[in-house]
Coordinates of N, CA and C in Angstrom, one line a residue:
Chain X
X1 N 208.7 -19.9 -34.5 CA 208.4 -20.0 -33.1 C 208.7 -18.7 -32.4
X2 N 207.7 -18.2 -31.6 CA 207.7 -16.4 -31.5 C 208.3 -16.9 -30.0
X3 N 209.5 -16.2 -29.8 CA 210.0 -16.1 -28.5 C 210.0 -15.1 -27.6
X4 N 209.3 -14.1 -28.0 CA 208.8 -12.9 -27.4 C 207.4 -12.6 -27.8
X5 N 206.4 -12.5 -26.6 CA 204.9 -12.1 -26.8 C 204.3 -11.0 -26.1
X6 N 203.5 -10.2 -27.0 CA 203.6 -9.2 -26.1 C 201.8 -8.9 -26.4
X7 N 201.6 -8.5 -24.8 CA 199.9 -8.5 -24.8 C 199.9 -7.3 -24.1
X8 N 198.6 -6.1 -24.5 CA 197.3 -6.7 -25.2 C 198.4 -6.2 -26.6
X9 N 197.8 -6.2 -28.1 CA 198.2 -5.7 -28.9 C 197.9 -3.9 -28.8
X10 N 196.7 -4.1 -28.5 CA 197.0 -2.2 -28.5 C 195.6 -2.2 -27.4
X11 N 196.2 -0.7 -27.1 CA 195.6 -0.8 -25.3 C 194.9 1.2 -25.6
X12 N 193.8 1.1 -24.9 CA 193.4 2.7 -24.5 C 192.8 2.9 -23.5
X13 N 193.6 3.5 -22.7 CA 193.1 4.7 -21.4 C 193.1 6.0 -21.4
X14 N 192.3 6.2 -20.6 CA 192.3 7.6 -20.2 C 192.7 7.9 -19.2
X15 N 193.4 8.9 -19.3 CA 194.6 9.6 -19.1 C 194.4 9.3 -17.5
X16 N 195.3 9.2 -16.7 CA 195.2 9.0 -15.1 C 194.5 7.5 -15.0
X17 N 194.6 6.6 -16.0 CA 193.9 5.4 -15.8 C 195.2 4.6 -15.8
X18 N 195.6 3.8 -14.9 CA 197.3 3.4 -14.4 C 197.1 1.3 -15.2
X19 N 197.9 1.0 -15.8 CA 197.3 -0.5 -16.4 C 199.1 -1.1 -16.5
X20 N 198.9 -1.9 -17.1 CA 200.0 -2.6 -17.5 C 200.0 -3.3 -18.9
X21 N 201.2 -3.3 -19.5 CA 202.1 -4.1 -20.7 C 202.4 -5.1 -20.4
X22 N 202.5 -6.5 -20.4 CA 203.0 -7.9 -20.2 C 204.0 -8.4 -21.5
X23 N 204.7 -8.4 -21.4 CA 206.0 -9.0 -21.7 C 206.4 -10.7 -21.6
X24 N 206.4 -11.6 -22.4 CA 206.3 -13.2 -21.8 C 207.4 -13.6 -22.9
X25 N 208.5 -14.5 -22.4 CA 210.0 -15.0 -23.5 C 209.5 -16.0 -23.2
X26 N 210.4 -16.9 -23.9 CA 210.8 -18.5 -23.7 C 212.2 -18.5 -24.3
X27 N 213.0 -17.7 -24.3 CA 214.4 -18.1 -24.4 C 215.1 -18.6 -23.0
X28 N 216.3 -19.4 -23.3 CA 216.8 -20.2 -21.7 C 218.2 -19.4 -22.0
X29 N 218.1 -19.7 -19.9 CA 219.5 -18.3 -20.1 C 219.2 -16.6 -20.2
X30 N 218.4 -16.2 -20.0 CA 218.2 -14.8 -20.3 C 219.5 -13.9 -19.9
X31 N 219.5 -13.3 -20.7 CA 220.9 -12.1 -20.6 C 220.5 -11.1 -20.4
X32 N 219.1 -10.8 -20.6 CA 218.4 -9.3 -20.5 C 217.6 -8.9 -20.7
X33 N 216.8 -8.2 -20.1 CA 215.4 -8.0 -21.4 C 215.4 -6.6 -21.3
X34 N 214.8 -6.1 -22.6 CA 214.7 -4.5 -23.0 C 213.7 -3.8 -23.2
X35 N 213.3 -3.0 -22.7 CA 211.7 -2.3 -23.2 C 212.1 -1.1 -23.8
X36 N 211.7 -0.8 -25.3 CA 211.9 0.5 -26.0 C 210.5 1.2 -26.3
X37 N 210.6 2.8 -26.2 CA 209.1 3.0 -27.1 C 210.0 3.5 -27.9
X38 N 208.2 3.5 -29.2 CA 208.9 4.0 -30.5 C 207.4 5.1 -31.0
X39 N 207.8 6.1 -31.2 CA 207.0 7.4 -31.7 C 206.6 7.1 -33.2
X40 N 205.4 7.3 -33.5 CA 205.1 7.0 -35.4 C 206.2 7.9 -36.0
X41 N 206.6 7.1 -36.9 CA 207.5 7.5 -37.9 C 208.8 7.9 -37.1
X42 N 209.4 7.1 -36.6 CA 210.9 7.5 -35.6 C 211.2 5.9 -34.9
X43 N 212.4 5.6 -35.1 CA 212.9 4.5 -34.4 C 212.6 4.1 -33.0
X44 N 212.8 2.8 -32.6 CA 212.2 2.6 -31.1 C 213.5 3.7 -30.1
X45 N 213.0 3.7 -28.9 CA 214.3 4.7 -28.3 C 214.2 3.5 -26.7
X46 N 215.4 3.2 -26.5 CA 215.5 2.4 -25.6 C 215.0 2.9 -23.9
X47 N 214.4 2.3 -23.4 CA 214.1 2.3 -22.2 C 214.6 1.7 -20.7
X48 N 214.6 0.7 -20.8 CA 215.0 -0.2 -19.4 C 215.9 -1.7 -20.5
X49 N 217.1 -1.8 -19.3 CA 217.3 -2.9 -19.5 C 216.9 -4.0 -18.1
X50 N 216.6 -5.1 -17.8 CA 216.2 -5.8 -16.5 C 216.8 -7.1 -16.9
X51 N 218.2 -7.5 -15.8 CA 219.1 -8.9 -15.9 C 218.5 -10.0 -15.3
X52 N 217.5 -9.8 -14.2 CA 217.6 -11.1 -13.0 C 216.2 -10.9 -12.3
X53 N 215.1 -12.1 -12.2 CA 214.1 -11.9 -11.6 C 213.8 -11.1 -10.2
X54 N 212.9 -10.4 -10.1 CA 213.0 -9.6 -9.1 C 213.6 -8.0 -9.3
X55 N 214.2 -8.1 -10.3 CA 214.7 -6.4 -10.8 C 213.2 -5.5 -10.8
X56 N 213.8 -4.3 -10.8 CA 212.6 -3.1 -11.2 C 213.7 -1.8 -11.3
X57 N 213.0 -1.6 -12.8 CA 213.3 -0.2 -13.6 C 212.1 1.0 -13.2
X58 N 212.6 2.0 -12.9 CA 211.7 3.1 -13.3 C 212.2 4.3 -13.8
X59 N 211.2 5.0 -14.4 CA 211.2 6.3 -15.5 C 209.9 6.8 -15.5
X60 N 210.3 8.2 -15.2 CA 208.9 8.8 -14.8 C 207.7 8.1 -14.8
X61 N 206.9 7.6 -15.4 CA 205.3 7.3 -14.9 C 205.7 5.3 -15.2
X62 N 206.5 5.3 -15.5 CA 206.9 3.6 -16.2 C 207.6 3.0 -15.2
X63 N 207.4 2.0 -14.7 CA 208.1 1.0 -14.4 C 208.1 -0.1 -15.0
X64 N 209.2 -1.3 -14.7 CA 209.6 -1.8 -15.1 C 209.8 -3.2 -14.5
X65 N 209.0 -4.3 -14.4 CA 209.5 -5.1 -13.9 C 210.0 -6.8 -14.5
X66 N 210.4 -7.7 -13.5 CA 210.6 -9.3 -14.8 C 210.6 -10.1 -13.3
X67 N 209.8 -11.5 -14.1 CA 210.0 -12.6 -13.5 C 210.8 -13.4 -14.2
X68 N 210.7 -14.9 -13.7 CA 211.4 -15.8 -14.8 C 210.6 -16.0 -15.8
X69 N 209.8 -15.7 -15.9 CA 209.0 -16.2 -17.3 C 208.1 -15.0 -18.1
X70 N 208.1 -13.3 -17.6 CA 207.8 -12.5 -17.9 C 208.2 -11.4 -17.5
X71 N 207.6 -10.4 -18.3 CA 208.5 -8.6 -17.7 C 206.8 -7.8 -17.7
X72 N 206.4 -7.0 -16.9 CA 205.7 -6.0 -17.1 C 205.9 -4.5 -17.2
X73 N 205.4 -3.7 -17.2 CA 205.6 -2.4 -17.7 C 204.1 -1.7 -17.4
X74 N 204.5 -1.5 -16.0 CA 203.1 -0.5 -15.5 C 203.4 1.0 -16.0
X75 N 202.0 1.4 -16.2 CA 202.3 3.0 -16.3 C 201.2 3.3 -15.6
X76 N 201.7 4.3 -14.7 CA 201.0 4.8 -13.6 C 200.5 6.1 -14.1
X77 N 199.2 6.4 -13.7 CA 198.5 7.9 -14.0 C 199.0 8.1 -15.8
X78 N 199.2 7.6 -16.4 CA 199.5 8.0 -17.9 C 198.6 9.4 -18.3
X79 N 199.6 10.4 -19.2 CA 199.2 11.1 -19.8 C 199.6 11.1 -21.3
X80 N 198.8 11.7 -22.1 CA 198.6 12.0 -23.6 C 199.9 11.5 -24.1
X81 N 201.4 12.2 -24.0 CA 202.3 12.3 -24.1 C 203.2 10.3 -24.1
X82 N 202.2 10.0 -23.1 CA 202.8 8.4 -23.1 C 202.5 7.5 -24.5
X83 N 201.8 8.1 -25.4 CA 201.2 7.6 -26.3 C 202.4 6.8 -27.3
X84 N 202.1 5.8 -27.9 CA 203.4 5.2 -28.1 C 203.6 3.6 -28.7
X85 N 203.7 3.0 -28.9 CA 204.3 1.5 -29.1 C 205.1 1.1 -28.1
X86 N 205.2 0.0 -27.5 CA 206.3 0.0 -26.7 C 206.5 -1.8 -26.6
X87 N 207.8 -1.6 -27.2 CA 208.6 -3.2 -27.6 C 209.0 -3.5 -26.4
X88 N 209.4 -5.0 -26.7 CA 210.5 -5.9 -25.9 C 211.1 -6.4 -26.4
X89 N 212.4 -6.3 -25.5 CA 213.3 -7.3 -26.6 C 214.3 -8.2 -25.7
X90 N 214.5 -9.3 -25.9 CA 215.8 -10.3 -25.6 C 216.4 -10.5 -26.7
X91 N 217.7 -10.7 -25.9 CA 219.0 -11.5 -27.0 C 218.6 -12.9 -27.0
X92 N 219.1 -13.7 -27.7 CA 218.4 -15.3 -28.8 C 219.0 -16.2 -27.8
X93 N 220.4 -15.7 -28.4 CA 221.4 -16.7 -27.4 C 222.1 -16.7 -25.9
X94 N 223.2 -17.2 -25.9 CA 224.5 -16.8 -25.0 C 225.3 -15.8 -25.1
X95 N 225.4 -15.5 -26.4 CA 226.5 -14.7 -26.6 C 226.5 -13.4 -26.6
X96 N 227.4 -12.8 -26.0 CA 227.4 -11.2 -26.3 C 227.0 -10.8 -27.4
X97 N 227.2 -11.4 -28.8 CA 227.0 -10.6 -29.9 C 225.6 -11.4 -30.9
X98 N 225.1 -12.3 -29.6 CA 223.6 -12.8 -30.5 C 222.7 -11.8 -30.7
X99 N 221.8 -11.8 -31.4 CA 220.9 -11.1 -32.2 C 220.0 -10.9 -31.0
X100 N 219.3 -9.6 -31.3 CA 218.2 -9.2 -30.2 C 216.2 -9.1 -31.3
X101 N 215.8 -10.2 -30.6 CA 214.6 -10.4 -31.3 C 213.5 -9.7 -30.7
X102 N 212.8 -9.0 -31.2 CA 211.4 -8.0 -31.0 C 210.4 -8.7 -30.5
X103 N 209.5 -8.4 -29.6 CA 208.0 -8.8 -29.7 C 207.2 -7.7 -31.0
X104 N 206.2 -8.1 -30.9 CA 205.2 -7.1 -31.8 C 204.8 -5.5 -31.4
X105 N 205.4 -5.7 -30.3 CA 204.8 -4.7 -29.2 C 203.4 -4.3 -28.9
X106 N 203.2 -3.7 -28.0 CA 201.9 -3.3 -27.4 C 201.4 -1.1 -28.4
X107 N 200.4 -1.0 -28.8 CA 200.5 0.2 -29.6 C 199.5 0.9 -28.2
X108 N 199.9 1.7 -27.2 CA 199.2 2.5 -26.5 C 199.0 3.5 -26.8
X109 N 197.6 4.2 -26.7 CA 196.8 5.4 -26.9 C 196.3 5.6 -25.7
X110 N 196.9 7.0 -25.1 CA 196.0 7.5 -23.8 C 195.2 8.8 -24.2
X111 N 193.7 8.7 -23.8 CA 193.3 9.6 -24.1 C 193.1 10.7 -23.5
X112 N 192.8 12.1 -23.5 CA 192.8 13.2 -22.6 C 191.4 13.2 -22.4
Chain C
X1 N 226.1 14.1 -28.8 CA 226.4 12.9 -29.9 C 225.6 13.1 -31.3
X2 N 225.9 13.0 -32.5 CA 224.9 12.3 -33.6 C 224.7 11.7 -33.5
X3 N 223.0 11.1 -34.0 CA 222.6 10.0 -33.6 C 222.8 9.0 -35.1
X4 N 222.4 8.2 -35.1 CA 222.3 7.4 -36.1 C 221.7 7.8 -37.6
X5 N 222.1 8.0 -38.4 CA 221.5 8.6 -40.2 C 220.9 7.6 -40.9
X6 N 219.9 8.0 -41.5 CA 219.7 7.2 -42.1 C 219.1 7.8 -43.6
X7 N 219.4 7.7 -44.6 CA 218.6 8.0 -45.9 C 218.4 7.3 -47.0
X8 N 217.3 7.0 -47.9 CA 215.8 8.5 -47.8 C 215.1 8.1 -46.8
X9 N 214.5 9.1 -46.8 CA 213.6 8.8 -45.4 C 212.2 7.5 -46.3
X10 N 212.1 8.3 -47.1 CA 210.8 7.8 -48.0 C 211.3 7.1 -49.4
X11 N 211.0 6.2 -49.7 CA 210.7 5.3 -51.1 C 209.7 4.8 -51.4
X12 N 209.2 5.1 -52.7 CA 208.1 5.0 -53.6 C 208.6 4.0 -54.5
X13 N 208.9 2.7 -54.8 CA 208.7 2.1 -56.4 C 207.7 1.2 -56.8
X14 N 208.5 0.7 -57.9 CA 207.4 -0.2 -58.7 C 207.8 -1.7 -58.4
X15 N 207.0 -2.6 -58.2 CA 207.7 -4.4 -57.8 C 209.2 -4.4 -59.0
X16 N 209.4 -4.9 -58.6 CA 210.8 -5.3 -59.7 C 212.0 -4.3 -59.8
X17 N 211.5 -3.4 -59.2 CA 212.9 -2.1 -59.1 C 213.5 -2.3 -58.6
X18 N 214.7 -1.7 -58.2 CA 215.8 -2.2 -57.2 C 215.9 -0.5 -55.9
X19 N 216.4 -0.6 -55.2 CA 215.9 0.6 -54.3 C 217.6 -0.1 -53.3
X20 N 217.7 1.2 -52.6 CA 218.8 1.2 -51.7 C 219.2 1.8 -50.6
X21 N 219.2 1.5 -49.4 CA 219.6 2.3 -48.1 C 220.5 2.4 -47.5
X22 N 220.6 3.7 -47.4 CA 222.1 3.8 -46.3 C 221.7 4.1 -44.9
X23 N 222.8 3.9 -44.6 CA 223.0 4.6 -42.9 C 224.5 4.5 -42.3
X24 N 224.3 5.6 -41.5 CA 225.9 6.2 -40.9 C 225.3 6.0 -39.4
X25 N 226.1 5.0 -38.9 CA 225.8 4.8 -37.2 C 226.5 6.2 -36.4
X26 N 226.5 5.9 -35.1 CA 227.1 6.7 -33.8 C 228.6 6.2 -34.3
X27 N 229.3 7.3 -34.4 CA 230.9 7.2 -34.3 C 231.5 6.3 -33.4
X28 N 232.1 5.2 -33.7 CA 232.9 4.5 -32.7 C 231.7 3.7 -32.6
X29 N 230.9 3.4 -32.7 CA 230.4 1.8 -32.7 C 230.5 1.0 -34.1
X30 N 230.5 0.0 -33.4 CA 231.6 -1.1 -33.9 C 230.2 -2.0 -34.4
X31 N 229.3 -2.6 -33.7 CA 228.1 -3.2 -34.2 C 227.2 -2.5 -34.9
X32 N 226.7 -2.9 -36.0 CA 225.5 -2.2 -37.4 C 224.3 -3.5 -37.0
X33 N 223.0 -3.0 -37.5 CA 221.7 -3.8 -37.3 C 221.3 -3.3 -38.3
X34 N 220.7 -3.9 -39.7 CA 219.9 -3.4 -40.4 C 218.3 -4.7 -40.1
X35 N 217.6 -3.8 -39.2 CA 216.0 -4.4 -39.2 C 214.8 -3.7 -40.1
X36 N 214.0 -4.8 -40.2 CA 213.0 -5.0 -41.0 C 211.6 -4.7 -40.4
X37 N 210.7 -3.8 -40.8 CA 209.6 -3.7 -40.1 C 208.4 -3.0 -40.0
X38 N 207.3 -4.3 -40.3 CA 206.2 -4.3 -41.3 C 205.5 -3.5 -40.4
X39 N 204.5 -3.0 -41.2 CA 203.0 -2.0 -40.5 C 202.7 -3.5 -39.3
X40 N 202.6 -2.7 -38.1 CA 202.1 -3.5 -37.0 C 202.9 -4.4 -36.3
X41 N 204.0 -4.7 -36.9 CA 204.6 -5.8 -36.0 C 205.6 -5.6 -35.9
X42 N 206.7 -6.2 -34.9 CA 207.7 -5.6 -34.3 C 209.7 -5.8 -35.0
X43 N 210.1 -4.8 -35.1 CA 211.3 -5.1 -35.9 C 211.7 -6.3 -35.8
X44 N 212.1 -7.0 -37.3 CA 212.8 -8.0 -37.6 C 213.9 -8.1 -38.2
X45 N 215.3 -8.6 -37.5 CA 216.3 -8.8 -37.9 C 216.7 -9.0 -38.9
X46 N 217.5 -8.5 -39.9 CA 218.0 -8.9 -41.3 C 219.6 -9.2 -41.2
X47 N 219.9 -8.0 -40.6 CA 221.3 -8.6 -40.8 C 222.3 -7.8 -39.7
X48 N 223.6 -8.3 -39.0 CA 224.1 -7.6 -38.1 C 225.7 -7.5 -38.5
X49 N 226.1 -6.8 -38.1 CA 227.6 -6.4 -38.8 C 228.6 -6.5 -37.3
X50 N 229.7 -6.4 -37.3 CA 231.0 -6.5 -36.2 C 231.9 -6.1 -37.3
X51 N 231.7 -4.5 -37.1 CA 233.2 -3.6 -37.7 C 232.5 -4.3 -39.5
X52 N 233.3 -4.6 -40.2 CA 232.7 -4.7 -41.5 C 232.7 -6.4 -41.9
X53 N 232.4 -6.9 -40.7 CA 232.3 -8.2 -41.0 C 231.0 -8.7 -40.7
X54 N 230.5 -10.3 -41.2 CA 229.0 -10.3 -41.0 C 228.8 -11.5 -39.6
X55 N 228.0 -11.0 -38.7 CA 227.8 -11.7 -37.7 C 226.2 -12.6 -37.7
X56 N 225.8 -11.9 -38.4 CA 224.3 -12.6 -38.8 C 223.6 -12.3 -39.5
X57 N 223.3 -13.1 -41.0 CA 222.3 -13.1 -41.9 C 221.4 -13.6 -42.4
X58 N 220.9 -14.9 -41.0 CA 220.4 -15.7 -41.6 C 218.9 -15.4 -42.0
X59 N 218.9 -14.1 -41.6 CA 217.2 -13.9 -42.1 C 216.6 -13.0 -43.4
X60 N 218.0 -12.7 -43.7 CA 218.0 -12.3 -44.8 C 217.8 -12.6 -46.1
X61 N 216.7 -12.3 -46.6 CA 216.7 -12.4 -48.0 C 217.8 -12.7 -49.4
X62 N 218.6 -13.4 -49.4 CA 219.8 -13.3 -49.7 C 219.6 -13.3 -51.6
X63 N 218.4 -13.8 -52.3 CA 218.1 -13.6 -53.8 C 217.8 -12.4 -53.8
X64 N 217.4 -11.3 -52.9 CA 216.6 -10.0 -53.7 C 218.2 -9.0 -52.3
X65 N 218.2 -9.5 -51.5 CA 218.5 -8.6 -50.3 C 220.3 -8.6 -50.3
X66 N 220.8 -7.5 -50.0 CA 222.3 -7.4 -50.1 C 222.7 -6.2 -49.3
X67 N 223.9 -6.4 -48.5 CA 224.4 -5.8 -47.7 C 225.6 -5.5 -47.3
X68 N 226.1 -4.4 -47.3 CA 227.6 -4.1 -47.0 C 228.0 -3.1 -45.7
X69 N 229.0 -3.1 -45.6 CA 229.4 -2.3 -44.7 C 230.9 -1.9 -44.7
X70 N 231.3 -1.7 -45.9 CA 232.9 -1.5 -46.3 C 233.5 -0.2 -45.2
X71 N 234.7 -0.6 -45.1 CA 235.6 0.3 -44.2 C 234.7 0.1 -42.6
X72 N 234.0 0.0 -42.4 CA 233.4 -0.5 -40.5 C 232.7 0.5 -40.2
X73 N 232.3 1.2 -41.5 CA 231.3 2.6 -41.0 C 230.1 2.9 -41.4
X74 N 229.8 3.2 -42.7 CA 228.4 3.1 -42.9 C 228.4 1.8 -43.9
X75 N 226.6 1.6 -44.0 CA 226.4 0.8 -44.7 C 225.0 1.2 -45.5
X76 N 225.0 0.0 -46.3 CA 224.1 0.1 -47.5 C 222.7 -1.4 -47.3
X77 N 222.1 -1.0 -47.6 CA 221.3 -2.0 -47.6 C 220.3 -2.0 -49.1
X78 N 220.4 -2.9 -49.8 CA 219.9 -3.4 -51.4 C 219.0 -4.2 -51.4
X79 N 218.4 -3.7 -52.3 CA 216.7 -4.6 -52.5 C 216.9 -4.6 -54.1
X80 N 217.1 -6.1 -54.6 CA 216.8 -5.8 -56.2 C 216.3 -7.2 -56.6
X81 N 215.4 -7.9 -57.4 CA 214.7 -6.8 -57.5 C 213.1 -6.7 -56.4
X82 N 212.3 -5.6 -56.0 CA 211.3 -5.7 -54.8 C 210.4 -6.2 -55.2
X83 N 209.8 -6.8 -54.2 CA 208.1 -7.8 -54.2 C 207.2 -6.7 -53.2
X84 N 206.3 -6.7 -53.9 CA 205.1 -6.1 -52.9 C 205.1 -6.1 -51.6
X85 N 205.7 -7.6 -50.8 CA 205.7 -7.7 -49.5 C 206.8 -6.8 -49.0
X86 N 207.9 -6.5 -49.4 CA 208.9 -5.8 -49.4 C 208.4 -4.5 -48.4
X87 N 207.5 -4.1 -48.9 CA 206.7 -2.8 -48.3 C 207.3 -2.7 -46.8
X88 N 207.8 -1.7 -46.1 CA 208.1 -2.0 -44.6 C 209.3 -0.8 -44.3
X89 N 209.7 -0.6 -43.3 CA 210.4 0.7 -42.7 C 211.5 -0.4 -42.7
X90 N 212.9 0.3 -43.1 CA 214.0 -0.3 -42.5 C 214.1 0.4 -42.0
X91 N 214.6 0.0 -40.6 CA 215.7 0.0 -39.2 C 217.1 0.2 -39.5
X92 N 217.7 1.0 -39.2 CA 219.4 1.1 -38.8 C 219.8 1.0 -37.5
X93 N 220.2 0.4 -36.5 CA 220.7 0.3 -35.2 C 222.3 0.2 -35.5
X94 N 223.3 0.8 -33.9 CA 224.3 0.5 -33.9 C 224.4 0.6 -32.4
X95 N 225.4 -0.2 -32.2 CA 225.9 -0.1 -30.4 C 227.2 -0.2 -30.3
X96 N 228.5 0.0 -29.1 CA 229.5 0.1 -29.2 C 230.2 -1.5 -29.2
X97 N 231.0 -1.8 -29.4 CA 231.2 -2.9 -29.7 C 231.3 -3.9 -28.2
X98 N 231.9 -3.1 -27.2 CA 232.3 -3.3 -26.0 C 231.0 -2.9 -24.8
X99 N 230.0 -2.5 -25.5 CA 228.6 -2.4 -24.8 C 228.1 -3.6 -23.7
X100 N 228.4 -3.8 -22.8 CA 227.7 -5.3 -22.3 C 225.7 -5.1 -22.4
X101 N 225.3 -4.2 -22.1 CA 224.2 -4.1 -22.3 C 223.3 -4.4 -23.1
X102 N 224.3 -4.3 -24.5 CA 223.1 -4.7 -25.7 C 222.1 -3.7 -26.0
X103 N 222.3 -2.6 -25.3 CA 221.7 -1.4 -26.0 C 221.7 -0.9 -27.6
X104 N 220.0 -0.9 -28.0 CA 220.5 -0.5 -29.8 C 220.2 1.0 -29.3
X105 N 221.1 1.9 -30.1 CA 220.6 3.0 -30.8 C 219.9 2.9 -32.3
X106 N 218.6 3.5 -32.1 CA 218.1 3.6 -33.3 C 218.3 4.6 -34.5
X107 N 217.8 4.3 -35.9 CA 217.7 5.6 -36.8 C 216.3 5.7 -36.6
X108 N 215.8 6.7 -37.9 CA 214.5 6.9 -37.7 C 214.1 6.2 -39.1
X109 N 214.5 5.7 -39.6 CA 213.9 4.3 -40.4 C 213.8 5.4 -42.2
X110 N 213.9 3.6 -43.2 CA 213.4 4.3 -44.4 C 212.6 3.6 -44.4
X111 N 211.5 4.5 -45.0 CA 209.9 3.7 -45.6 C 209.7 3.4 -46.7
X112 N 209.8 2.3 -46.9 CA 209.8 1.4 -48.6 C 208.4 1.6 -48.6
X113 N 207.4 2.2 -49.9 CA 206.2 1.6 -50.3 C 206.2 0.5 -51.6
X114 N 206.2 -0.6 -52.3 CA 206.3 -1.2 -53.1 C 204.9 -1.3 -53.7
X115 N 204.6 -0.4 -55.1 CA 203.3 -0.3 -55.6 C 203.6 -1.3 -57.0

């Protein structure tokens, strides 16, 4: 049962074309949700954490947002450089030390 | 800070070999993550450590898959013997133990090919 989904699978604009990442859980209880990107051939590198509907993260051209039942991840004006995978993640459970489960992530290509 | 180690970067075997990975986390974290993770889809959990004890394995392959983490510092991760599906980057993560955030630091992964 995939408790993290993450749309579209892979996405391409050109460059200054501003879109969004959608993010969707079904875990109850959320403790957090996390957006990492990850560079080919290099581990994901953490981005935003967002606790409580209505939050908003940002980082240069990224923002970050969550409802109760999803997170988005707008990138505004994207350039070349944004190019990337970019995960999500929740913890499973309650507990401080439950496991943090991945979506598939979204594989974005911006083009110049 | 160093970041998270991990080596080899790259593995080449044959189905049935056995193959092995290490990784040395950030100094002073106390939580280890060895993830799993196939061409296209997003890291999956194998196994999580608390100092050198096991907090979660259940997804672990436990006939071919084995894992340690003696003395609460680095660890090893064992494949004996590999299946073709095996094929996939392992993950090393670590975070401080006392982290409320749940922040992973990553490595930059080993690449199993299983021919």
């Amino acid at each position: 049962e995939d408790q993290v989904t993450q749309s579209p699978e892979a996405l391409r604009l050109q460059e200054g074309e501003s879109s969004s990442l959608n993010c969707s859980y079904t875990v109850s209880g959320l403790r957090g949700l996390f957006w990492y990107r990850q560079d080919p051939g290099k581990g994901p590198e953490f981005l935003f954490t967002l606790y409580s509907a209505g939050e908003e993260k940002e980082k240069e051209r990224l923002k970050a947002t969550l409802t109760k039942k999803e997170s988005f991840l707008h990138i505004t004006a994207p350039k070349p450089e944004d190019s990337a995978t970019y995960l999500c993640a929740v913890p499973e459970g309650m507990n401080r030390d439950d496991k943090i489960i991945f979506g598939k992530g979204t594989r974005l290509h911006i083009l110049p | 800070e160093a970041g998270v180690a991990q080596s080899p970067r790259y593995k080449i075997i044959e189905k049935r070999q056995s193959v092995a990975f290490w990784c040395n986390p950030i100094s002073g974290h106390a939580t280890l993550y060895w993830y799993q993770q196939i061409l296209g889809q997003g890291p999956k959990l194998l196994i999580q450590f608390q100092n050198n004890g096991v907090v979660d394995d259940s997804q672990l392959p436990k006939d071919r898959f084995s894992a340690e983490r003696l003395k609460g510092v680095d660890s090893t991760l064992k494949i004996q013997p590999a299946k073709l599906e095996d094929s996939a980057v392992y993950l090393c993560a670590s975070r401080p133990m006392d982290s409320g955030a749940n922040v992973l630091t990553f490595g930059a992964g080993s690449r199993l090919t299983v021919l």
